[in-house]
PDB file of C-alpha atoms in Angstrom:
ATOM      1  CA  UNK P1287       0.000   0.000   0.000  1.00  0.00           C
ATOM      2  CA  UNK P1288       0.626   3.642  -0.443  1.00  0.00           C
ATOM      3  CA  UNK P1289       1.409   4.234   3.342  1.00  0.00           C
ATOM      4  CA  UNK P1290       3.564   2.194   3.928  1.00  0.00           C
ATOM      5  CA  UNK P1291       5.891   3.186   1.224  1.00  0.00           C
ATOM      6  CA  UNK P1292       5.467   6.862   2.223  1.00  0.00           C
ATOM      7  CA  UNK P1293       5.100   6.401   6.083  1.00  0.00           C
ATOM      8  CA  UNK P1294       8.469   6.492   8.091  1.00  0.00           C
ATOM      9  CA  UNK P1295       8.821   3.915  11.588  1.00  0.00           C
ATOM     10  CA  UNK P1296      10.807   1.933  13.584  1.00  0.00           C
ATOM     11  CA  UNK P1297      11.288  -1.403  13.000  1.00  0.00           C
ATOM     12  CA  UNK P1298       9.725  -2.432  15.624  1.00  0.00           C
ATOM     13  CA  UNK P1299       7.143  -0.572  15.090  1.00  0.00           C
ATOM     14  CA  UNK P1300       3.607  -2.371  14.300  1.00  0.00           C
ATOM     15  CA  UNK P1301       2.405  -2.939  10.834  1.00  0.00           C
ATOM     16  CA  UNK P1302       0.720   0.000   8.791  1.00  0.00           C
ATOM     17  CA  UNK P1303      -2.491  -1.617   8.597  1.00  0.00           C
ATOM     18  CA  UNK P1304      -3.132  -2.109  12.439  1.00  0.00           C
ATOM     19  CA  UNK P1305      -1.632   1.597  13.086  1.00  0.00           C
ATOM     20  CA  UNK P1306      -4.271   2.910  10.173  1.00  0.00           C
ATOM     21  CA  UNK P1307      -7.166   0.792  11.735  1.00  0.00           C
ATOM     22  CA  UNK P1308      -6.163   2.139  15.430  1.00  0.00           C
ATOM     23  CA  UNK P1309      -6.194   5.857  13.903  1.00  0.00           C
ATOM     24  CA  UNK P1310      -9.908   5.133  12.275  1.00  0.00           C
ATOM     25  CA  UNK P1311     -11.121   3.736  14.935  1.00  0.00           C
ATOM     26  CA  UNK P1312     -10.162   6.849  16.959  1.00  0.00           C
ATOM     27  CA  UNK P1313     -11.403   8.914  14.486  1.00  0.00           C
ATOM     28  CA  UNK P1314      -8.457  10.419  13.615  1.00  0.00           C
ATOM     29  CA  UNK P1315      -9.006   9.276   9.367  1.00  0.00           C
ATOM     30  CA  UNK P1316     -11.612   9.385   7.646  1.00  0.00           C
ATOM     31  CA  UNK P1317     -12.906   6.537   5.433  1.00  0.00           C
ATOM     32  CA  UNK P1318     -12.567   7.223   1.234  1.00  0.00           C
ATOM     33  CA  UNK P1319     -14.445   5.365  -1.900  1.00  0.00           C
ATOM     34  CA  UNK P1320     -12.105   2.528  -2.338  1.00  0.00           C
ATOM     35  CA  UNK P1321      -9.679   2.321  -5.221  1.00  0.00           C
ATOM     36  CA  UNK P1322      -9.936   0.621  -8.630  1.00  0.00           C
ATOM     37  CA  UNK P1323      -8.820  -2.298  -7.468  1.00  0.00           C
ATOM     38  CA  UNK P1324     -10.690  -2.358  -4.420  1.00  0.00           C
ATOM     39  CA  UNK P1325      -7.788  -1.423  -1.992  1.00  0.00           C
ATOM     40  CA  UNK P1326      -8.822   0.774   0.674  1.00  0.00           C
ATOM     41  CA  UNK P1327      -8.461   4.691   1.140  1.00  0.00           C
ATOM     42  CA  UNK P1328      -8.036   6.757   3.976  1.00  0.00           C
ATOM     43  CA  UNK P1329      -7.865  10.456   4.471  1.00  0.00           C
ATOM     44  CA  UNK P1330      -6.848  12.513   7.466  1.00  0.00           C
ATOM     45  CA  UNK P1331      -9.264  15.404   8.439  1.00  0.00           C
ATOM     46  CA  UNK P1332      -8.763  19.086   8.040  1.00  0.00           C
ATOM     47  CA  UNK P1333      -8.684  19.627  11.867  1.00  0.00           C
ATOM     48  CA  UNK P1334      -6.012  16.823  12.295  1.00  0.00           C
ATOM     49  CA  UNK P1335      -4.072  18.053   9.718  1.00  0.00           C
ATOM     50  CA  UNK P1336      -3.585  21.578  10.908  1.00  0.00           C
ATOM     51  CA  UNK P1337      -3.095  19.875  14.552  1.00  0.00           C
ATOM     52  CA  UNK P1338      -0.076  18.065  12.614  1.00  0.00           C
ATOM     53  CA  UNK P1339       1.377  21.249  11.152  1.00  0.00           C
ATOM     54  CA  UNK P1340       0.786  23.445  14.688  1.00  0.00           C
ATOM     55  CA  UNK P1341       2.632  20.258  16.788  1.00  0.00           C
ATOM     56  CA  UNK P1342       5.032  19.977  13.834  1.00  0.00           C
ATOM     57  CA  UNK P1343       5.919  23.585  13.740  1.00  0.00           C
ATOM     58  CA  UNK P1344       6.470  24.132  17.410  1.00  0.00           C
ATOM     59  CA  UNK P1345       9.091  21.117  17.605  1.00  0.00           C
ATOM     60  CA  UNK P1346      11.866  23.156  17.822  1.00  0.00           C
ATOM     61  CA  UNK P1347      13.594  22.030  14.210  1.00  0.00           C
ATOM     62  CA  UNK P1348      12.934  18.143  15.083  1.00  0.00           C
ATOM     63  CA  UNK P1349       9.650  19.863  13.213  1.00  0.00           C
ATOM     64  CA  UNK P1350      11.618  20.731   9.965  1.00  0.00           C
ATOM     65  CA  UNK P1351      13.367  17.633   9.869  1.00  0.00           C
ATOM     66  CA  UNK P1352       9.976  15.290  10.075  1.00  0.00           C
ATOM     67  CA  UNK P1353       8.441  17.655   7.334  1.00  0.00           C
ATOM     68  CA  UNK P1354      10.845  17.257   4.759  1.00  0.00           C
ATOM     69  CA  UNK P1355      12.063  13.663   5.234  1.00  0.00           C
ATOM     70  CA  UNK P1356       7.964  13.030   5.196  1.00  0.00           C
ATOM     71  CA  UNK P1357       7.902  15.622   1.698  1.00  0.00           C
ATOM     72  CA  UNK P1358      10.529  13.851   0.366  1.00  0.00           C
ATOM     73  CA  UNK P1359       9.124  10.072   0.527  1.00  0.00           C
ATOM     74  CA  UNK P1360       5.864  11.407  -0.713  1.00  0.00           C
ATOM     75  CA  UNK P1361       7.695  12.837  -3.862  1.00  0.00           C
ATOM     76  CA  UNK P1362       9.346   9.659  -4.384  1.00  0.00           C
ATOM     77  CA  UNK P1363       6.123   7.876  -4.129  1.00  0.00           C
ATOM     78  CA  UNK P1364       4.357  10.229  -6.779  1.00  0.00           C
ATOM     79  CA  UNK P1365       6.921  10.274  -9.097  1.00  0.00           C
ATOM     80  CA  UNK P1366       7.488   6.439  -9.030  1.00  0.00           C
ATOM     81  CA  UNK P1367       3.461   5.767  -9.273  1.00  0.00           C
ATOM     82  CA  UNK P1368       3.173   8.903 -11.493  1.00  0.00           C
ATOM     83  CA  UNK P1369       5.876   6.801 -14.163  1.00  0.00           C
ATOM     84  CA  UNK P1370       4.142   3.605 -13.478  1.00  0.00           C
ATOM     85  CA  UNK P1371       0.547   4.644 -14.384  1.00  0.00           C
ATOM     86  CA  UNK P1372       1.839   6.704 -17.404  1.00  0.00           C
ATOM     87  CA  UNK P1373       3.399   3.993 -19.016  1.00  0.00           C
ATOM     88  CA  UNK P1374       0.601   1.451 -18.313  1.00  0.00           C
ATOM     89  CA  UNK P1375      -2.066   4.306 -19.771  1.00  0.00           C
ATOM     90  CA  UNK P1376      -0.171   3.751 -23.052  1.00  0.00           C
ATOM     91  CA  UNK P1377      -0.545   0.077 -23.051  1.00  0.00           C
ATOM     92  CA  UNK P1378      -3.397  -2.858 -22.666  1.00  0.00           C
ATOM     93  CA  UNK P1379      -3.873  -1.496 -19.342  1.00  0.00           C
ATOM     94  CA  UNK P1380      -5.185   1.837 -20.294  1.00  0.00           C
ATOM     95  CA  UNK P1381      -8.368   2.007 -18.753  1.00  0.00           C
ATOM     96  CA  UNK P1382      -7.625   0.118 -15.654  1.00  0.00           C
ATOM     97  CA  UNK P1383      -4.460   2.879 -15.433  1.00  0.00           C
ATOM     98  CA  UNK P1384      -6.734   6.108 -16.074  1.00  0.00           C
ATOM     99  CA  UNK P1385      -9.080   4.852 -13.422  1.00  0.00           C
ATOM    100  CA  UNK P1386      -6.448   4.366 -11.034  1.00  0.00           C
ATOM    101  CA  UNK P1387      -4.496   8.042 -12.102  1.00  0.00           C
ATOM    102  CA  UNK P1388      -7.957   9.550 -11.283  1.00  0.00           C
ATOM    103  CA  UNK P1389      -8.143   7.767  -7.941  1.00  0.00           C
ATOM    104  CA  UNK P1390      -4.643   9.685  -7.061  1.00  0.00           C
ATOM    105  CA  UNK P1391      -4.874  13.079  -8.817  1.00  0.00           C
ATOM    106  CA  UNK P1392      -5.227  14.602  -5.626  1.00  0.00           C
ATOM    107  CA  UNK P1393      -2.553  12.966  -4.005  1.00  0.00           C
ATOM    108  CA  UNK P1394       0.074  13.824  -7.663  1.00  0.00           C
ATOM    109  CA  UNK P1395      -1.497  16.880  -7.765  1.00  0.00           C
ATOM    110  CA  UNK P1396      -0.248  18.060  -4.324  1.00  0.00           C
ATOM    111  CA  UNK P1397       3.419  16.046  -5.534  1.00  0.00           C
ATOM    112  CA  UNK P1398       3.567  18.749  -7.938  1.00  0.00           C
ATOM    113  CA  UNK P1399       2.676  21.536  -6.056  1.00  0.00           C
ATOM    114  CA  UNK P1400       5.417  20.348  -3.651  1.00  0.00           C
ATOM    115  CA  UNK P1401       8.508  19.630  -6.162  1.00  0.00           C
ATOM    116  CA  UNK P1402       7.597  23.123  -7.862  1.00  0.00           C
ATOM    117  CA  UNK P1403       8.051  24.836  -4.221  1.00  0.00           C
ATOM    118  CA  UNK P1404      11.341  23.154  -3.762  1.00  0.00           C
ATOM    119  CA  UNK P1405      12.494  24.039  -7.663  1.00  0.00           C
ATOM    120  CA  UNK P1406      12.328  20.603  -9.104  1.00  0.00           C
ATOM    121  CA  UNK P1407      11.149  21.176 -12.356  1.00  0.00           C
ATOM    122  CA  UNK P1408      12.418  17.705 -13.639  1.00  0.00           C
ATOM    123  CA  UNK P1409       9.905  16.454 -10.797  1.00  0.00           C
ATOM    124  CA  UNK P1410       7.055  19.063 -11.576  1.00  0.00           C
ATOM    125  CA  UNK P1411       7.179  18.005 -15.351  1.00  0.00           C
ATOM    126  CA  UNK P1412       7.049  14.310 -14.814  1.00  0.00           C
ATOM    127  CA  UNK P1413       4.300  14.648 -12.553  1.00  0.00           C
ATOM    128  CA  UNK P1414       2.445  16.714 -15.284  1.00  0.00           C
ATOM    129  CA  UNK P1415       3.084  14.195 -17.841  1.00  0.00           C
ATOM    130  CA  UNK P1416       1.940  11.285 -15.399  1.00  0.00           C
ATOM    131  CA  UNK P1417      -1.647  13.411 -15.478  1.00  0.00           C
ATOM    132  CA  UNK P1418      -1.460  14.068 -18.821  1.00  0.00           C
ATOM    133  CA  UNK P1419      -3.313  10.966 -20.195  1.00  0.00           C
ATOM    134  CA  UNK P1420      -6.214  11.329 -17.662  1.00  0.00           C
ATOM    135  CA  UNK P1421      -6.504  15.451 -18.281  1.00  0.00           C
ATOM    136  CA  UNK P1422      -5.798  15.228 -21.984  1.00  0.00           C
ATOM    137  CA  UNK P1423      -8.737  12.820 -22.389  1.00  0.00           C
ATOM    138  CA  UNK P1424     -11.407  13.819 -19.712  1.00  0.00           C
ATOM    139  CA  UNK P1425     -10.392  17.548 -18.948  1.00  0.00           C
ATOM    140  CA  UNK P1426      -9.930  19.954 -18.032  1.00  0.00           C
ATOM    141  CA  UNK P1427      -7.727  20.801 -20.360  1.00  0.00           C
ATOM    142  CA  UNK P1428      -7.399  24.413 -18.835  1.00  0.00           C
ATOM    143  CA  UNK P1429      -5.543  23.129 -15.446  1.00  0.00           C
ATOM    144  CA  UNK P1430      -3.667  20.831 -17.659  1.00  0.00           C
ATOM    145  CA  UNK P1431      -2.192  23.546 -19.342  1.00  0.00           C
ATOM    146  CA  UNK P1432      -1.547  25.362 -16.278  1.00  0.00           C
ATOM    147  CA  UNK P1433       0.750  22.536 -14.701  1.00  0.00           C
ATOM    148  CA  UNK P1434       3.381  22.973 -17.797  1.00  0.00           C
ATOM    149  CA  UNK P1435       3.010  26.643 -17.650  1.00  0.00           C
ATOM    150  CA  UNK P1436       4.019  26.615 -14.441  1.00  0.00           C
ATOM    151  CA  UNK P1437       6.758  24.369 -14.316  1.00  0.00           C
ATOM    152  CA  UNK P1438       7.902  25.549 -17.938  1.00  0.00           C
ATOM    153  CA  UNK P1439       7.784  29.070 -16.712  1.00  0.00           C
ATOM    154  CA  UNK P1440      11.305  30.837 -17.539  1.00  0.00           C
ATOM    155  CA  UNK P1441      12.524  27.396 -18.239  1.00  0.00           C
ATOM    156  CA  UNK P1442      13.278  27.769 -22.439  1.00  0.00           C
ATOM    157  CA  UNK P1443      15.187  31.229 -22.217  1.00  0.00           C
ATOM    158  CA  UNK P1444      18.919  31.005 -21.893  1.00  0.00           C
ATOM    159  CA  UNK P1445      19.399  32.023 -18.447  1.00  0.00           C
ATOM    160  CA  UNK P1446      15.889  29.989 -17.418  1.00  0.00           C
ATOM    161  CA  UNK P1447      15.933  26.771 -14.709  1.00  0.00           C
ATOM    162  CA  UNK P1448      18.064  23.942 -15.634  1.00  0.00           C
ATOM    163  CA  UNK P1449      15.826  21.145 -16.827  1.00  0.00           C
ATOM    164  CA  UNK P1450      16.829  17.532 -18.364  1.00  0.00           C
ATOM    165  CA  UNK P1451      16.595  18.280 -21.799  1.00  0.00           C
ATOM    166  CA  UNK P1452      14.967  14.622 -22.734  1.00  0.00           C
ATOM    167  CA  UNK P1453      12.445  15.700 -19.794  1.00  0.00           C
ATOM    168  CA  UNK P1454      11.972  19.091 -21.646  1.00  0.00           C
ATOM    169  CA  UNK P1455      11.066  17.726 -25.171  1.00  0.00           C
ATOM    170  CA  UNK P1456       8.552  15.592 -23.988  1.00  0.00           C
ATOM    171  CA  UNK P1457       7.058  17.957 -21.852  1.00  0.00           C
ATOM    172  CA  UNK P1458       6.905  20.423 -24.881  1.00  0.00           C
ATOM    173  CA  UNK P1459       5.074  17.902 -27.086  1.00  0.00           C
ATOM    174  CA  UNK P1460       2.226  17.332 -24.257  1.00  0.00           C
ATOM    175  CA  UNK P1461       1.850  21.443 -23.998  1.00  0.00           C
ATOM    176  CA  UNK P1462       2.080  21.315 -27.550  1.00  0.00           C
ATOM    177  CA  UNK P1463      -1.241  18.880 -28.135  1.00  0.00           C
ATOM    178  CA  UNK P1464      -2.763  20.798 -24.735  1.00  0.00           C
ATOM    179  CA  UNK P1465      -2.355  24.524 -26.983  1.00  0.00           C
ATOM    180  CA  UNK P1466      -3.706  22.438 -30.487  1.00  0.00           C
ATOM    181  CA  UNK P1467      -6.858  21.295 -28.620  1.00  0.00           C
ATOM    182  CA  UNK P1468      -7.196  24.810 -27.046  1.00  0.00           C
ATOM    183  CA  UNK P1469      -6.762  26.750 -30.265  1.00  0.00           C
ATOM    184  CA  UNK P1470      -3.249  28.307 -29.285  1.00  0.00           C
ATOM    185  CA  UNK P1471      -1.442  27.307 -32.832  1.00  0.00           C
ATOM    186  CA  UNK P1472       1.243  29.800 -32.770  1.00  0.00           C
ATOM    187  CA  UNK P1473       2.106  28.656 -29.493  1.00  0.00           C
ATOM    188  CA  UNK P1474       2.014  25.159 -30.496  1.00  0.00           C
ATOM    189  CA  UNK P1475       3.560  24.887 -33.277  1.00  0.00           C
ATOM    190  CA  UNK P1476       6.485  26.799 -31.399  1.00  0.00           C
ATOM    191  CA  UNK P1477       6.396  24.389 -28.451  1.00  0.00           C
ATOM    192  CA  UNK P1478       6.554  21.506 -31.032  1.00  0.00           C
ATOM    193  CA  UNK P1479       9.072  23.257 -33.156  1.00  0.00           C
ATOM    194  CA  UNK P1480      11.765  23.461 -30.009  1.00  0.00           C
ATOM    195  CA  UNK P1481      10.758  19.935 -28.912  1.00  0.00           C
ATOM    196  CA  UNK P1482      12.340  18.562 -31.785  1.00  0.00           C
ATOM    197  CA  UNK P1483      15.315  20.840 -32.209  1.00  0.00           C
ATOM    198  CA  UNK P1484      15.732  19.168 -28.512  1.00  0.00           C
ATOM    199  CA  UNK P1485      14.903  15.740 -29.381  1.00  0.00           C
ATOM    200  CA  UNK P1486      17.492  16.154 -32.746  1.00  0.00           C
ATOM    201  CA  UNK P1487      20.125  17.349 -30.331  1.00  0.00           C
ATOM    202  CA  UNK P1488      19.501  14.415 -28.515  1.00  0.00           C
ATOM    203  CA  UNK P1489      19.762  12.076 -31.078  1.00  0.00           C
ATOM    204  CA  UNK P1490      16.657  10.151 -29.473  1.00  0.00           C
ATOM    205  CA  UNK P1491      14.504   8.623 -32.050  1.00  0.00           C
ATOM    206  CA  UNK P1492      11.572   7.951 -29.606  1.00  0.00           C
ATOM    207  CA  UNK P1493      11.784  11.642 -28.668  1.00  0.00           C
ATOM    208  CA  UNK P1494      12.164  12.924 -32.365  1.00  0.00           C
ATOM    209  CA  UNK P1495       9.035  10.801 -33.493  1.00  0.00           C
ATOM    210  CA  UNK P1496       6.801  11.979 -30.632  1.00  0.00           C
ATOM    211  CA  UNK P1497       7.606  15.662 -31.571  1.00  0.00           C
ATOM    212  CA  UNK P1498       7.445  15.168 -35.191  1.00  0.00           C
ATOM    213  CA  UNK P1499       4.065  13.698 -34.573  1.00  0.00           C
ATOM    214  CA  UNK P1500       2.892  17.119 -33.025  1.00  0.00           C
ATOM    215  CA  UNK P1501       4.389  18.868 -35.765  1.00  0.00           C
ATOM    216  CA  UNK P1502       2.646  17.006 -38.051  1.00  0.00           C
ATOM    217  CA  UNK P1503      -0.452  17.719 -35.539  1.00  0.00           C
ATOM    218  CA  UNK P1504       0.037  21.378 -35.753  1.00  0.00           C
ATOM    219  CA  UNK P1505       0.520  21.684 -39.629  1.00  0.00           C
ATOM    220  CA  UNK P1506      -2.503  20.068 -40.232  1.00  0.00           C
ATOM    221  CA  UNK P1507      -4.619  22.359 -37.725  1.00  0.00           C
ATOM    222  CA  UNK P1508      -2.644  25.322 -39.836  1.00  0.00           C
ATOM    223  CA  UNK P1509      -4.103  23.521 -42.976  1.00  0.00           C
ATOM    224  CA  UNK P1510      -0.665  23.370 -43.920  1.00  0.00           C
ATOM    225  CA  UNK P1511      -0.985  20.033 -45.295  1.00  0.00           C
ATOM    226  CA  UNK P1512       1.882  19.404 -47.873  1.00  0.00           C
ATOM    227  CA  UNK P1513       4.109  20.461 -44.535  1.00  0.00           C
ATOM    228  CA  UNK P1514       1.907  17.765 -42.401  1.00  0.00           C
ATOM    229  CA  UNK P1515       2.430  14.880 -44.465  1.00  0.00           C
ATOM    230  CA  UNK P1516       6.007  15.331 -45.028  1.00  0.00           C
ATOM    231  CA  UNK P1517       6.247  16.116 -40.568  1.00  0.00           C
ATOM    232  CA  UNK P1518       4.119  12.390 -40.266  1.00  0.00           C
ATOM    233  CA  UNK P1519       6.002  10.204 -42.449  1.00  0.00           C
ATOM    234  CA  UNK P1520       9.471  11.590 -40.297  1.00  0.00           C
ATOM    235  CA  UNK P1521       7.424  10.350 -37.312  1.00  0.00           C
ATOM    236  CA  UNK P1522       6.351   7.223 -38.624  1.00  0.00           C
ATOM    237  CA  UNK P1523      10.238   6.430 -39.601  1.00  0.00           C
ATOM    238  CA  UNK P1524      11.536   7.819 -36.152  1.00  0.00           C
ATOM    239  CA  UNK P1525       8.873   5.574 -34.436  1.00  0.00           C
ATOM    240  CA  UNK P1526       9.619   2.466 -36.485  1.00  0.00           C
ATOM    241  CA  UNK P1527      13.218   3.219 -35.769  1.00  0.00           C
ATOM    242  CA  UNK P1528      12.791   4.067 -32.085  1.00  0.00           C
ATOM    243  CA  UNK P1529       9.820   0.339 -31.944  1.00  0.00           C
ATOM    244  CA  UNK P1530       7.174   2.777 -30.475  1.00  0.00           C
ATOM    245  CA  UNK P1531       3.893   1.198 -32.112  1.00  0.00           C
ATOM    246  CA  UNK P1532       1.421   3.219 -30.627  1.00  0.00           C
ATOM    247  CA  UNK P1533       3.610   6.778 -31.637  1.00  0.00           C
ATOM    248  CA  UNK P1534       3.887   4.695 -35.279  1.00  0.00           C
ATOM    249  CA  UNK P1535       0.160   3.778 -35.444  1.00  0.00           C
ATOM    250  CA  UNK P1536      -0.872   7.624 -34.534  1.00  0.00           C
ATOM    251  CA  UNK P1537       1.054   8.717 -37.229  1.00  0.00           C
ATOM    252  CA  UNK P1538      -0.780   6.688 -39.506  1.00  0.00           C
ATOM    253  CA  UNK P1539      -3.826   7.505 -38.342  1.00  0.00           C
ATOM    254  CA  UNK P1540      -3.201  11.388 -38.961  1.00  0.00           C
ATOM    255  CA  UNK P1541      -1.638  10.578 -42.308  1.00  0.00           C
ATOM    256  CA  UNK P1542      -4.744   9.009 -43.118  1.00  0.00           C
ATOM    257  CA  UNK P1543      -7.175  11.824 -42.095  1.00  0.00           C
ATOM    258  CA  UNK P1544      -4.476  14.729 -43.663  1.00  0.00           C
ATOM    259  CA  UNK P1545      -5.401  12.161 -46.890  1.00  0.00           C
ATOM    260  CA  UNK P1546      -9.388  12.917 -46.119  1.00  0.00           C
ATOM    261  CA  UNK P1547      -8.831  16.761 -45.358  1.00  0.00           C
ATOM    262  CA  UNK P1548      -7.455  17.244 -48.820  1.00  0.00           C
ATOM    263  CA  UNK P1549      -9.978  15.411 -50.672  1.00  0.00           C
ATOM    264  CA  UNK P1550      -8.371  11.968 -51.202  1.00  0.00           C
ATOM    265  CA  UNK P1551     -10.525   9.648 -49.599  1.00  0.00           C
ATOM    266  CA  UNK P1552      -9.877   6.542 -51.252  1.00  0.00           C
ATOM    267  CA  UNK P1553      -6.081   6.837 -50.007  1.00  0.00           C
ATOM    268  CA  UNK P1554      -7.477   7.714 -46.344  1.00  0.00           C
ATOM    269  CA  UNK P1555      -9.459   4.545 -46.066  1.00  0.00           C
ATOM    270  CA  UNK P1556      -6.359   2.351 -46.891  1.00  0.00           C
TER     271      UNK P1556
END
């Protein structure tokens, strides 16, 4: 379970389960809708958790030291089940992972809010990309798009926060599709446009056919279509390259309805 990975105790201390059912039963949690797969959720009430931060506060320093050792597992705990639920939302497990990344947005959301107070960027952007296959499919698009302003804020100009620049393209791309479904072109198509001059620098095929992909995206929404088709059949050859199917198949799929747009629908349907 969740607390015990983020929970910090002796070892002799009892197990997490008897130490959550002793806090219930004293009414110290309160009892949540169960999870996706049936696992059960707890949450601590407002007027224990600003007892928590009072006691914590007035501990002399021993205070600090709790807060950020307990900040720090709970990062590592988002981030870890942030990466794990992204990658199974791009698999056979998709729905089963959206359910569950829907069950913890509260929980990542307050992970980001957290690793953007301490300046982690690389943090704040993979927690933002861990949400982005729930938000970019069931909304709202608008707070999506807030999370990479945020934590892209400053970040492309020269003298900006230091980010990992694989981190950085990928995080681009996801704004990118965000500002295409919102109607910000110009913006996208320059988000998309310095994703892959990041992805090229980086000589990472995956990377270069996920941002030529939103290229292609953009061109298309530009009804720049000659420019589209040429940006899709780079991503389809990055993604064979790179064996990323589902970035390969995508392609396709948008080659295939920049085929309809023009007219040429007897090409689209094969």
């Amino acid at each position: 379970p969740a607390a015990e990975q983020v929970l910090e105790r002796p070892a002799d201390a009892p197990p997490v389960a008897e130490t959550i059912g002793v806090l219930r039963d004293r009414a110290m949690l309160r009892a949540m809708p169960p999870g996706p797969d049936g696992e059960a959720r707890y949450g601590l009430y407002e007027s224990i958790q600003a007892y928590v931060r009072e006691a914590t506060a007035a501990s002399a320093g021993h205070g600090d030291a709790l807060v950020v050792a307990a900040r720090r597992r709970l990062l590592q705990w988002a981030q870890q089940t942030g990466a794990d639920l992204r990658k199974r939302a791009a698999g056979h497990d998709a729905v089963a992972a959206l359910s569950r990344l829907a069950t913890e947005t509260d929980n990542l959301l307050v992970a980001y809010e957290l690793a953007l107070a301490e300046g982690d960027r690389d943090a704040a952007l993979g927690l933002a990309g861990a949400l982005f296959p729930l938000f970019i499919e069931r909304g709202p698009l608008g707070v999506l798009g807030r999370l990479y302003d945020a934590a892209l804020a400053g970040v492309t100009e020269p003298d900006g926060a230091k980010v990992d620049a694989r981190v950085l393209a990928r995080a681009l791309t996801e704004r990118a599709e965000v500002r295409v479904r919102g109607g910000q072109l110009l913006a996208a198509e320059e988000d998309a446009d310095r994703a892959l001059e990041l992805a090229n620098e980086q000589q990472d095929a995956a990377l270069q056919a996920l941002a030529w992909l939103q290229v292609g995206a953009c061109r298309r929404r530009a009804d720049r279509m000659t420019d589209a088709m040429r940006a899709l059949v780079e991503a389809r050859q990055f993604a064979a390259d790179a064996g990323e199917v589902a970035i390969e198949a995508e392609a396709s799929h948008l080659f295939g309805c920049v085929y309809y747009d023009v007219g040429e629908h007897e090409p689209a349907r094969r």
